Amino acid sequence: MADDDVPSDSSLLVVIVDTNPNQRYIIEDPKMLTNVLDAVVAFSNSHLMQKASNELAVIGCHFHKSEYLYPSPGKPLDVRQIDGQYELFTLVEKTIKMRLVNLIKSQPQEEKPGESLLAGALALGLCFIARSRRSAIPGLRTSSRILVVTGSADTAAQYINYMNVFFTAQWVFLPEANERSKLVLPGRGRVDYRAACFCHRELLTIGYVCSVCLSGEFTTLRHFEKAARHENPLVVAAGNYIPDPVDQ
Amino acid sequence: MADEDDPKEYRWETGYEKTWEAIKEDEDGLVESLVAEFAQKAARKAAAPRKGPVRLGMMRHLLLAIDCSEAMSSQDLKPSRFLCTLKLLEKFVEEFFDQNPLSQLGLIAMKNKRAEKITDLSGNVRKHIKAIQGLSNTPLTGEPSLQNTLELAGRILRPLPGHASRELLVLFASLTTCDPSDINTTIETLKTDGIRCSVIGLAAEVRICKKMCQDTNGDYGVVLDDCHYQSLLLEYTSPPPRARSLDAGLVKMGFPHSTPLEEQADPGANVDPPITVCMCHLEEGEGIGGEGHLCPQCRSKYCSLPAQCRTCGLTLASAPHLARSYHHLFPVEPYEELDNDGQAQYCFGCLRTFTDIDKKIHRCPRCKEYYCWECEGAVTATLHVCPGCATRPHLYQRLPSTTSS
């Protein structure tokens, strides 16, 4: 956990880039992905430039799988100095571009692109952060954060994965506390914390939560129908917040 | 952690445990691989196998009974059993409400042959922690009374509605109990009421505690040292298997929501919210401000959720509080443990290269990716999401196959 007032000695940045071709901004103008990638590479390199001990990981999130674009799992690429650029920056850029090309080439041609599996990519990033924390030298203050760059909307099908990832990430700050005062942060926004009704998918302010689903095995939905017939207001069932894929 | 009836002798009858013989250096004189092996073995033991599909109780009412008798002043746990207990309890309370946000906790002190209620059953973390800190000056005299504690717990838990679990956890250091009548009848009453009694013993195993836990389907553990004490305590933050079959009741709950500022009728008006007093801080006189959650039924303001509305009795929560327990309903498929035969060069989750230190590697049976033992521990204990499965389009859905539309 990062300290609030003391700056950390080493900062880890994990960037998750959504490369799914069915994002609207890519469909409208495929060249935009190149611009996004250049910006991500520039941001990553400037992060590495802040301190010699800073670390970086970049994850590409495609529709058929997610992969680490940087660091490369095997041996790193052999880079020579080009144009006076710091070799690490060249390595970062070349590795990301090469692995992204491989990721896109490996996509199955006959499948239609599904939704972006960002919750899974976040889980991957959290594993990397956990490892970086474990292998840090004792006494070295580390801080970590995750940046997600995406043009996809939320889907209810990944709700459980998202919630698990968010609860785990409660231990990770974004960004470092002493930097936050210097950044222009987006507005707090109004997050809608209401639960959704099972039968109409409406968001409710008052509802009835099934004590079995919240507190027991998830079997069939018939016990709701039985209980619901005796109650007038709408029924909320915690375990059924996710809409059935058949309904969509 | 129940003590098994060992056919072997008692611990004091066995010879010396030559623990130093377990440490062996490898050819380079390093003990790194041995340390890693110990850590992996400990992690494997800590992740005890789940007892199969059981009904869990997630809306829990837990009463904590703390022994305040003379036995608690013993110094075999530093600085004393009592102070060690209080320190561990602060952590326990926080972790309990983190894992079970919709549950309620109450504190009881076993003082001088009587049982005294310290805090009422509530979900207010601060109140409990303050009460625990306030206990540190209690004089530790006399003997505890287990039966009076059980009677008090029964009185508190019996009138509660049937949809939530009823549990009692006793932290017991004494080897004796001073009871007014036959404790076995009290145990029988608790058993019929479905109250699950567990005990953590700080001294040694006491037969009546063991009987009580067995009869009410609870757990009995005796601590070896303070680390063991902490791990035993933290086990109780996970929901227990249900003590009796509870009906599929519907619990009325409120989900406070205020309309976003952009949607308010008069965009030109000054949109500062009115200053109101928050109901959770009424006694302390603080909590006057603009922001807060309004109860949908009676419009009283609460600054934090979850809360039990004092005016109308409605349980207030938000969707993430319900989602906190989802990992029990939708657990991750456990990873298989395989010998490291070079099946993979690096861990899928963290990209760490597998070396000779990794004698065993783990594989997910669904996505077939290989993970190191540290990622396996992180996924099982904290993340509850397999990164490989969650990034594959045919595997990321967590809905069980028995769902019928």
PDB file of C-alpha atoms in Angstrom, chain B residues 58-265:
ATOM      1  CA  MET B  58     -23.619 -14.618   4.423  1.00  0.00           C
ATOM      2  CA  MET B  59     -25.917 -12.349   6.385  1.00  0.00           C
ATOM      3  CA  ARG B  60     -24.386 -13.143   9.742  1.00  0.00           C
ATOM      4  CA  HIS B  61     -25.084 -12.172  13.323  1.00  0.00           C
ATOM      5  CA  LEU B  62     -21.924 -12.929  15.278  1.00  0.00           C
ATOM      6  CA  LEU B  63     -21.515 -12.457  19.034  1.00  0.00           C
ATOM      7  CA  LEU B  64     -17.955 -12.308  20.365  1.00  0.00           C
ATOM      8  CA  ALA B  65     -17.505 -13.306  24.015  1.00  0.00           C
ATOM      9  CA  ILE B  66     -14.205 -12.254  25.556  1.00  0.00           C
ATOM     10  CA  ASP B  67     -12.978 -13.964  28.711  1.00  0.00           C
ATOM     11  CA  CYS B  68     -12.078 -11.323  31.331  1.00  0.00           C
ATOM     12  CA  SER B  69     -11.121 -13.682  34.110  1.00  0.00           C
ATOM     13  CA  GLU B  70      -7.847 -14.050  35.966  1.00  0.00           C
ATOM     14  CA  ALA B  71      -6.538 -16.574  33.474  1.00  0.00           C
ATOM     15  CA  MET B  72      -6.349 -13.823  30.863  1.00  0.00           C
ATOM     16  CA  SER B  73      -3.631 -11.994  32.754  1.00  0.00           C
ATOM     17  CA  SER B  74      -1.159 -14.797  32.106  1.00  0.00           C
ATOM     18  CA  GLN B  75       1.817 -13.648  30.084  1.00  0.00           C
ATOM     19  CA  ASP B  76       2.373 -16.602  27.791  1.00  0.00           C
ATOM     20  CA  LEU B  77       1.069 -14.404  24.982  1.00  0.00           C
ATOM     21  CA  LYS B  78       2.825 -11.049  25.027  1.00  0.00           C
ATOM     22  CA  PRO B  79       2.160  -8.598  26.689  1.00  0.00           C
ATOM     23  CA  SER B  80      -0.655 -10.556  28.298  1.00  0.00           C
ATOM     24  CA  ARG B  81      -3.337 -12.857  26.896  1.00  0.00           C
ATOM     25  CA  PHE B  82      -5.917 -10.131  27.340  1.00  0.00           C
ATOM     26  CA  LEU B  83      -4.013  -7.343  25.607  1.00  0.00           C
ATOM     27  CA  CYS B  84      -2.927  -9.652  22.811  1.00  0.00           C
ATOM     28  CA  THR B  85      -6.567 -10.615  22.331  1.00  0.00           C
ATOM     29  CA  LEU B  86      -7.713  -7.000  22.167  1.00  0.00           C
ATOM     30  CA  LYS B  87      -5.078  -6.112  19.589  1.00  0.00           C
ATOM     31  CA  LEU B  88      -5.984  -9.062  17.385  1.00  0.00           C
ATOM     32  CA  LEU B  89      -9.673  -8.301  17.773  1.00  0.00           C
ATOM     33  CA  GLU B  90      -9.287  -4.822  16.283  1.00  0.00           C
ATOM     34  CA  LYS B  91      -7.926  -6.383  13.123  1.00  0.00           C
ATOM     35  CA  PHE B  92     -10.576  -9.073  13.219  1.00  0.00           C
ATOM     36  CA  VAL B  93     -13.423  -6.548  13.392  1.00  0.00           C
ATOM     37  CA  GLU B  94     -12.136  -4.642  10.371  1.00  0.00           C
ATOM     38  CA  GLU B  95     -11.594  -7.765   8.323  1.00  0.00           C
ATOM     39  CA  PHE B  96     -14.976  -9.169   9.375  1.00  0.00           C
ATOM     40  CA  PHE B  97     -16.868  -6.140   8.104  1.00  0.00           C
ATOM     41  CA  ASP B  98     -14.779  -6.008   4.960  1.00  0.00           C
ATOM     42  CA  GLN B  99     -15.678  -9.589   4.050  1.00  0.00           C
ATOM     43  CA  ASN B 100     -19.240  -9.497   5.387  1.00  0.00           C
ATOM     44  CA  PRO B 101     -20.544  -5.950   4.899  1.00  0.00           C
ATOM     45  CA  LEU B 102     -24.154  -6.822   5.574  1.00  0.00           C
ATOM     46  CA  SER B 103     -23.483  -8.663   8.832  1.00  0.00           C
ATOM     47  CA  GLN B 104     -23.688  -7.541  12.447  1.00  0.00           C
ATOM     48  CA  LEU B 105     -21.317  -8.010  15.342  1.00  0.00           C
ATOM     49  CA  GLY B 106     -21.837  -7.771  19.106  1.00  0.00           C
ATOM     50  CA  LEU B 107     -19.393  -7.924  22.018  1.00  0.00           C
ATOM     51  CA  ILE B 108     -19.852  -9.660  25.363  1.00  0.00           C
ATOM     52  CA  ALA B 109     -17.427  -9.657  28.315  1.00  0.00           C
ATOM     53  CA  MET B 110     -17.241 -12.652  30.631  1.00  0.00           C
ATOM     54  CA  LYS B 111     -16.551 -10.806  33.862  1.00  0.00           C
ATOM     55  CA  ASN B 112     -16.604 -12.199  37.339  1.00  0.00           C
ATOM     56  CA  LYS B 113     -19.011 -15.111  36.874  1.00  0.00           C
ATOM     57  CA  ARG B 114     -21.402 -12.936  34.870  1.00  0.00           C
ATOM     58  CA  ALA B 115     -21.793 -12.093  31.223  1.00  0.00           C
ATOM     59  CA  GLU B 116     -21.963  -8.401  30.379  1.00  0.00           C
ATOM     60  CA  LYS B 117     -23.008  -6.940  27.072  1.00  0.00           C
ATOM     61  CA  ILE B 118     -20.468  -4.395  25.854  1.00  0.00           C
ATOM     62  CA  THR B 119     -21.907  -3.437  22.466  1.00  0.00           C
ATOM     63  CA  ASP B 120     -25.222  -4.244  20.862  1.00  0.00           C
ATOM     64  CA  LEU B 121     -25.414  -6.166  17.626  1.00  0.00           C
ATOM     65  CA  SER B 122     -24.667  -3.627  14.927  1.00  0.00           C
ATOM     66  CA  GLY B 123     -22.749  -3.010  11.744  1.00  0.00           C
ATOM     67  CA  ASN B 124     -20.927   0.075  13.048  1.00  0.00           C
ATOM     68  CA  VAL B 125     -17.215  -0.665  12.846  1.00  0.00           C
ATOM     69  CA  ARG B 126     -16.068   2.386  14.778  1.00  0.00           C
ATOM     70  CA  LYS B 127     -18.283   1.679  17.741  1.00  0.00           C
ATOM     71  CA  HIS B 128     -16.931  -1.828  18.128  1.00  0.00           C
ATOM     72  CA  ILE B 129     -13.318  -0.796  17.796  1.00  0.00           C
ATOM     73  CA  LYS B 130     -13.789   1.982  20.328  1.00  0.00           C
ATOM     74  CA  ALA B 131     -15.387  -0.469  22.753  1.00  0.00           C
ATOM     75  CA  ILE B 132     -12.508  -2.921  22.308  1.00  0.00           C
ATOM     76  CA  GLN B 133      -9.978  -0.184  23.006  1.00  0.00           C
ATOM     77  CA  GLY B 134     -11.959   0.876  26.053  1.00  0.00           C
ATOM     78  CA  LEU B 135     -11.741  -2.634  27.467  1.00  0.00           C
ATOM     79  CA  SER B 136      -7.988  -2.523  27.987  1.00  0.00           C
ATOM     80  CA  ASN B 137      -8.277  -1.133  31.503  1.00  0.00           C
ATOM     81  CA  THR B 138     -10.658  -3.822  32.740  1.00  0.00           C
ATOM     82  CA  PRO B 139      -9.478  -5.531  35.939  1.00  0.00           C
ATOM     83  CA  LEU B 140      -9.025  -9.243  35.327  1.00  0.00           C
ATOM     84  CA  THR B 141     -10.301 -11.114  38.377  1.00  0.00           C
ATOM     85  CA  GLY B 142     -12.395 -14.085  39.243  1.00  0.00           C
ATOM     86  CA  GLU B 143     -13.667 -16.926  37.144  1.00  0.00           C
ATOM     87  CA  PRO B 144     -15.718 -16.869  33.988  1.00  0.00           C
ATOM     88  CA  SER B 145     -19.132 -18.437  33.611  1.00  0.00           C
ATOM     89  CA  LEU B 146     -19.645 -20.223  30.346  1.00  0.00           C
ATOM     90  CA  GLN B 147     -23.307 -20.949  31.013  1.00  0.00           C
ATOM     91  CA  ASN B 148     -24.195 -17.319  31.726  1.00  0.00           C
ATOM     92  CA  THR B 149     -22.484 -16.334  28.497  1.00  0.00           C
ATOM     93  CA  LEU B 150     -24.459 -18.912  26.564  1.00  0.00           C
ATOM     94  CA  GLU B 151     -27.689 -17.753  28.192  1.00  0.00           C
ATOM     95  CA  LEU B 152     -27.013 -14.124  27.310  1.00  0.00           C
ATOM     96  CA  ALA B 153     -26.107 -15.042  23.739  1.00  0.00           C
ATOM     97  CA  GLY B 154     -29.300 -17.066  23.438  1.00  0.00           C
ATOM     98  CA  ARG B 155     -31.361 -14.140  24.731  1.00  0.00           C
ATOM     99  CA  ILE B 156     -29.820 -11.790  22.184  1.00  0.00           C
ATOM    100  CA  LEU B 157     -29.896 -14.093  19.168  1.00  0.00           C
ATOM    101  CA  ARG B 158     -33.203 -15.902  19.638  1.00  0.00           C
ATOM    102  CA  PRO B 159     -35.586 -13.078  18.626  1.00  0.00           C
ATOM    103  CA  LEU B 160     -33.716 -12.323  15.403  1.00  0.00           C
ATOM    104  CA  PRO B 161     -35.354 -13.116  12.045  1.00  0.00           C
ATOM    105  CA  GLY B 162     -34.587 -16.480  10.564  1.00  0.00           C
ATOM    106  CA  HIS B 163     -32.825 -15.483   7.384  1.00  0.00           C
ATOM    107  CA  ALA B 164     -29.464 -14.640   8.950  1.00  0.00           C
ATOM    108  CA  SER B 165     -27.007 -16.949  10.654  1.00  0.00           C
ATOM    109  CA  ARG B 166     -26.649 -16.927  14.445  1.00  0.00           C
ATOM    110  CA  GLU B 167     -23.142 -17.429  15.732  1.00  0.00           C
ATOM    111  CA  LEU B 168     -21.226 -17.151  18.966  1.00  0.00           C
ATOM    112  CA  LEU B 169     -17.451 -17.120  19.237  1.00  0.00           C
ATOM    113  CA  VAL B 170     -15.942 -17.470  22.713  1.00  0.00           C
ATOM    114  CA  LEU B 171     -12.324 -16.517  23.399  1.00  0.00           C
ATOM    115  CA  PHE B 172     -11.680 -18.652  26.450  1.00  0.00           C
ATOM    116  CA  ALA B 173      -8.499 -18.722  28.523  1.00  0.00           C
ATOM    117  CA  SER B 174      -9.715 -20.287  31.728  1.00  0.00           C
ATOM    118  CA  LEU B 175      -9.689 -24.030  32.386  1.00  0.00           C
ATOM    119  CA  THR B 176     -12.723 -23.834  34.658  1.00  0.00           C
ATOM    120  CA  THR B 177     -16.184 -22.380  34.543  1.00  0.00           C
ATOM    121  CA  CYS B 178     -18.492 -21.415  37.377  1.00  0.00           C
ATOM    122  CA  ASP B 179     -22.085 -22.144  36.380  1.00  0.00           C
ATOM    123  CA  PRO B 180     -25.394 -21.739  38.230  1.00  0.00           C
ATOM    124  CA  SER B 181     -27.005 -24.903  36.892  1.00  0.00           C
ATOM    125  CA  ASP B 182     -26.524 -27.694  34.375  1.00  0.00           C
ATOM    126  CA  ILE B 183     -24.789 -26.318  31.314  1.00  0.00           C
ATOM    127  CA  ASN B 184     -25.908 -29.242  29.189  1.00  0.00           C
ATOM    128  CA  THR B 185     -29.503 -28.021  29.141  1.00  0.00           C
ATOM    129  CA  THR B 186     -28.300 -24.621  27.961  1.00  0.00           C
ATOM    130  CA  ILE B 187     -26.303 -26.276  25.210  1.00  0.00           C
ATOM    131  CA  GLU B 188     -29.381 -28.217  24.154  1.00  0.00           C
ATOM    132  CA  THR B 189     -31.422 -25.008  24.007  1.00  0.00           C
ATOM    133  CA  LEU B 190     -28.826 -23.334  21.835  1.00  0.00           C
ATOM    134  CA  LYS B 191     -28.748 -26.348  19.593  1.00  0.00           C
ATOM    135  CA  THR B 192     -32.505 -26.201  19.029  1.00  0.00           C
ATOM    136  CA  ASP B 193     -32.311 -22.468  18.362  1.00  0.00           C
ATOM    137  CA  GLY B 194     -29.698 -23.073  15.681  1.00  0.00           C
ATOM    138  CA  ILE B 195     -26.995 -20.987  17.329  1.00  0.00           C
ATOM    139  CA  ARG B 196     -23.557 -22.098  16.232  1.00  0.00           C
ATOM    140  CA  CYS B 197     -21.036 -21.881  19.096  1.00  0.00           C
ATOM    141  CA  SER B 198     -17.320 -21.913  18.441  1.00  0.00           C
ATOM    142  CA  VAL B 199     -14.469 -21.547  20.903  1.00  0.00           C
ATOM    143  CA  ILE B 200     -10.880 -20.436  20.587  1.00  0.00           C
ATOM    144  CA  GLY B 201      -9.029 -21.711  23.637  1.00  0.00           C
ATOM    145  CA  LEU B 202      -5.977 -19.853  24.855  1.00  0.00           C
ATOM    146  CA  ALA B 203      -4.799 -22.369  27.420  1.00  0.00           C
ATOM    147  CA  ALA B 204      -5.631 -25.993  26.693  1.00  0.00           C
ATOM    148  CA  GLU B 205      -8.479 -28.105  25.398  1.00  0.00           C
ATOM    149  CA  VAL B 206     -11.417 -28.161  27.777  1.00  0.00           C
ATOM    150  CA  ARG B 207     -13.883 -30.993  27.459  1.00  0.00           C
ATOM    151  CA  ILE B 208     -17.062 -29.017  27.967  1.00  0.00           C
ATOM    152  CA  CYS B 209     -15.998 -26.543  25.245  1.00  0.00           C
ATOM    153  CA  LYS B 210     -15.327 -29.394  22.879  1.00  0.00           C
ATOM    154  CA  LYS B 211     -18.719 -30.919  23.606  1.00  0.00           C
ATOM    155  CA  MET B 212     -20.469 -27.601  23.147  1.00  0.00           C
ATOM    156  CA  CYS B 213     -18.819 -27.001  19.783  1.00  0.00           C
ATOM    157  CA  GLN B 214     -19.538 -30.484  18.566  1.00  0.00           C
ATOM    158  CA  ASP B 215     -23.193 -30.346  19.588  1.00  0.00           C
ATOM    159  CA  THR B 216     -23.878 -26.973  17.992  1.00  0.00           C
ATOM    160  CA  ASN B 217     -21.802 -27.714  14.874  1.00  0.00           C
ATOM    161  CA  GLY B 218     -19.144 -25.133  15.632  1.00  0.00           C
ATOM    162  CA  ASP B 219     -15.355 -25.223  15.548  1.00  0.00           C
ATOM    163  CA  TYR B 220     -12.932 -25.573  18.437  1.00  0.00           C
ATOM    164  CA  GLY B 221      -9.314 -24.519  18.223  1.00  0.00           C
ATOM    165  CA  VAL B 222      -6.570 -24.022  20.787  1.00  0.00           C
ATOM    166  CA  VAL B 223      -3.826 -21.512  20.048  1.00  0.00           C
ATOM    167  CA  LEU B 224      -0.134 -22.371  19.965  1.00  0.00           C
ATOM    168  CA  ASP B 225       1.228 -18.831  19.725  1.00  0.00           C
ATOM    169  CA  ASP B 226       0.073 -15.384  18.652  1.00  0.00           C
ATOM    170  CA  CYS B 227       0.507 -16.039  14.930  1.00  0.00           C
ATOM    171  CA  HIS B 228      -1.596 -19.148  15.212  1.00  0.00           C
ATOM    172  CA  TYR B 229      -4.115 -17.168  17.262  1.00  0.00           C
ATOM    173  CA  GLN B 230      -4.419 -14.609  14.505  1.00  0.00           C
ATOM    174  CA  SER B 231      -4.907 -17.203  11.793  1.00  0.00           C
ATOM    175  CA  LEU B 232      -7.542 -19.026  13.866  1.00  0.00           C
ATOM    176  CA  LEU B 233      -9.368 -15.748  14.471  1.00  0.00           C
ATOM    177  CA  LEU B 234      -9.275 -14.715  10.836  1.00  0.00           C
ATOM    178  CA  GLU B 235     -10.810 -18.023   9.793  1.00  0.00           C
ATOM    179  CA  TYR B 236     -14.038 -16.808  11.336  1.00  0.00           C
ATOM    180  CA  THR B 237     -14.280 -13.962   8.849  1.00  0.00           C
ATOM    181  CA  SER B 238     -15.350 -16.456   6.174  1.00  0.00           C
ATOM    182  CA  PRO B 239     -19.014 -17.453   6.217  1.00  0.00           C
ATOM    183  CA  PRO B 240     -19.631 -20.763   7.962  1.00  0.00           C
ATOM    184  CA  PRO B 241     -21.773 -23.576   6.632  1.00  0.00           C
ATOM    185  CA  ARG B 242     -25.354 -22.956   7.664  1.00  0.00           C
ATOM    186  CA  ALA B 243     -26.384 -24.297  11.053  1.00  0.00           C
ATOM    187  CA  ARG B 244     -29.921 -25.147  10.030  1.00  0.00           C
ATOM    188  CA  SER B 245     -32.003 -24.856   6.933  1.00  0.00           C
ATOM    189  CA  LEU B 246     -33.181 -21.295   6.582  1.00  0.00           C
ATOM    190  CA  ASP B 247     -36.216 -20.392   4.510  1.00  0.00           C
ATOM    191  CA  ALA B 248     -35.921 -18.531   1.245  1.00  0.00           C
ATOM    192  CA  GLY B 249     -37.117 -15.298   2.808  1.00  0.00           C
ATOM    193  CA  LEU B 250     -37.025 -11.974   1.046  1.00  0.00           C
ATOM    194  CA  VAL B 251     -35.255  -9.268   3.019  1.00  0.00           C
ATOM    195  CA  LYS B 252     -36.432  -5.737   2.386  1.00  0.00           C
ATOM    196  CA  MET B 253     -33.471  -3.471   1.651  1.00  0.00           C
ATOM    197  CA  GLY B 254     -33.019   0.075   0.520  1.00  0.00           C
ATOM    198  CA  PHE B 255     -30.469   1.302  -2.012  1.00  0.00           C
ATOM    199  CA  PRO B 256     -30.017   5.043  -1.543  1.00  0.00           C
ATOM    200  CA  HIS B 257     -29.684   7.025  -4.698  1.00  0.00           C
ATOM    201  CA  SER B 258     -29.839  10.712  -5.445  1.00  0.00           C
ATOM    202  CA  THR B 259     -30.524  12.071  -8.897  1.00  0.00           C
ATOM    203  CA  PRO B 260     -27.413  13.351 -10.638  1.00  0.00           C
ATOM    204  CA  LEU B 261     -26.973  17.110 -10.653  1.00  0.00           C
ATOM    205  CA  GLU B 262     -27.476  17.428 -14.413  1.00  0.00           C
ATOM    206  CA  GLU B 263     -30.940  15.990 -14.208  1.00  0.00           C
ATOM    207  CA  GLN B 264     -32.259  18.397 -11.616  1.00  0.00           C
ATOM    208  CA  ALA B 265     -35.224  20.451 -12.729  1.00  0.00           C
TER     209      ALA B 265
END
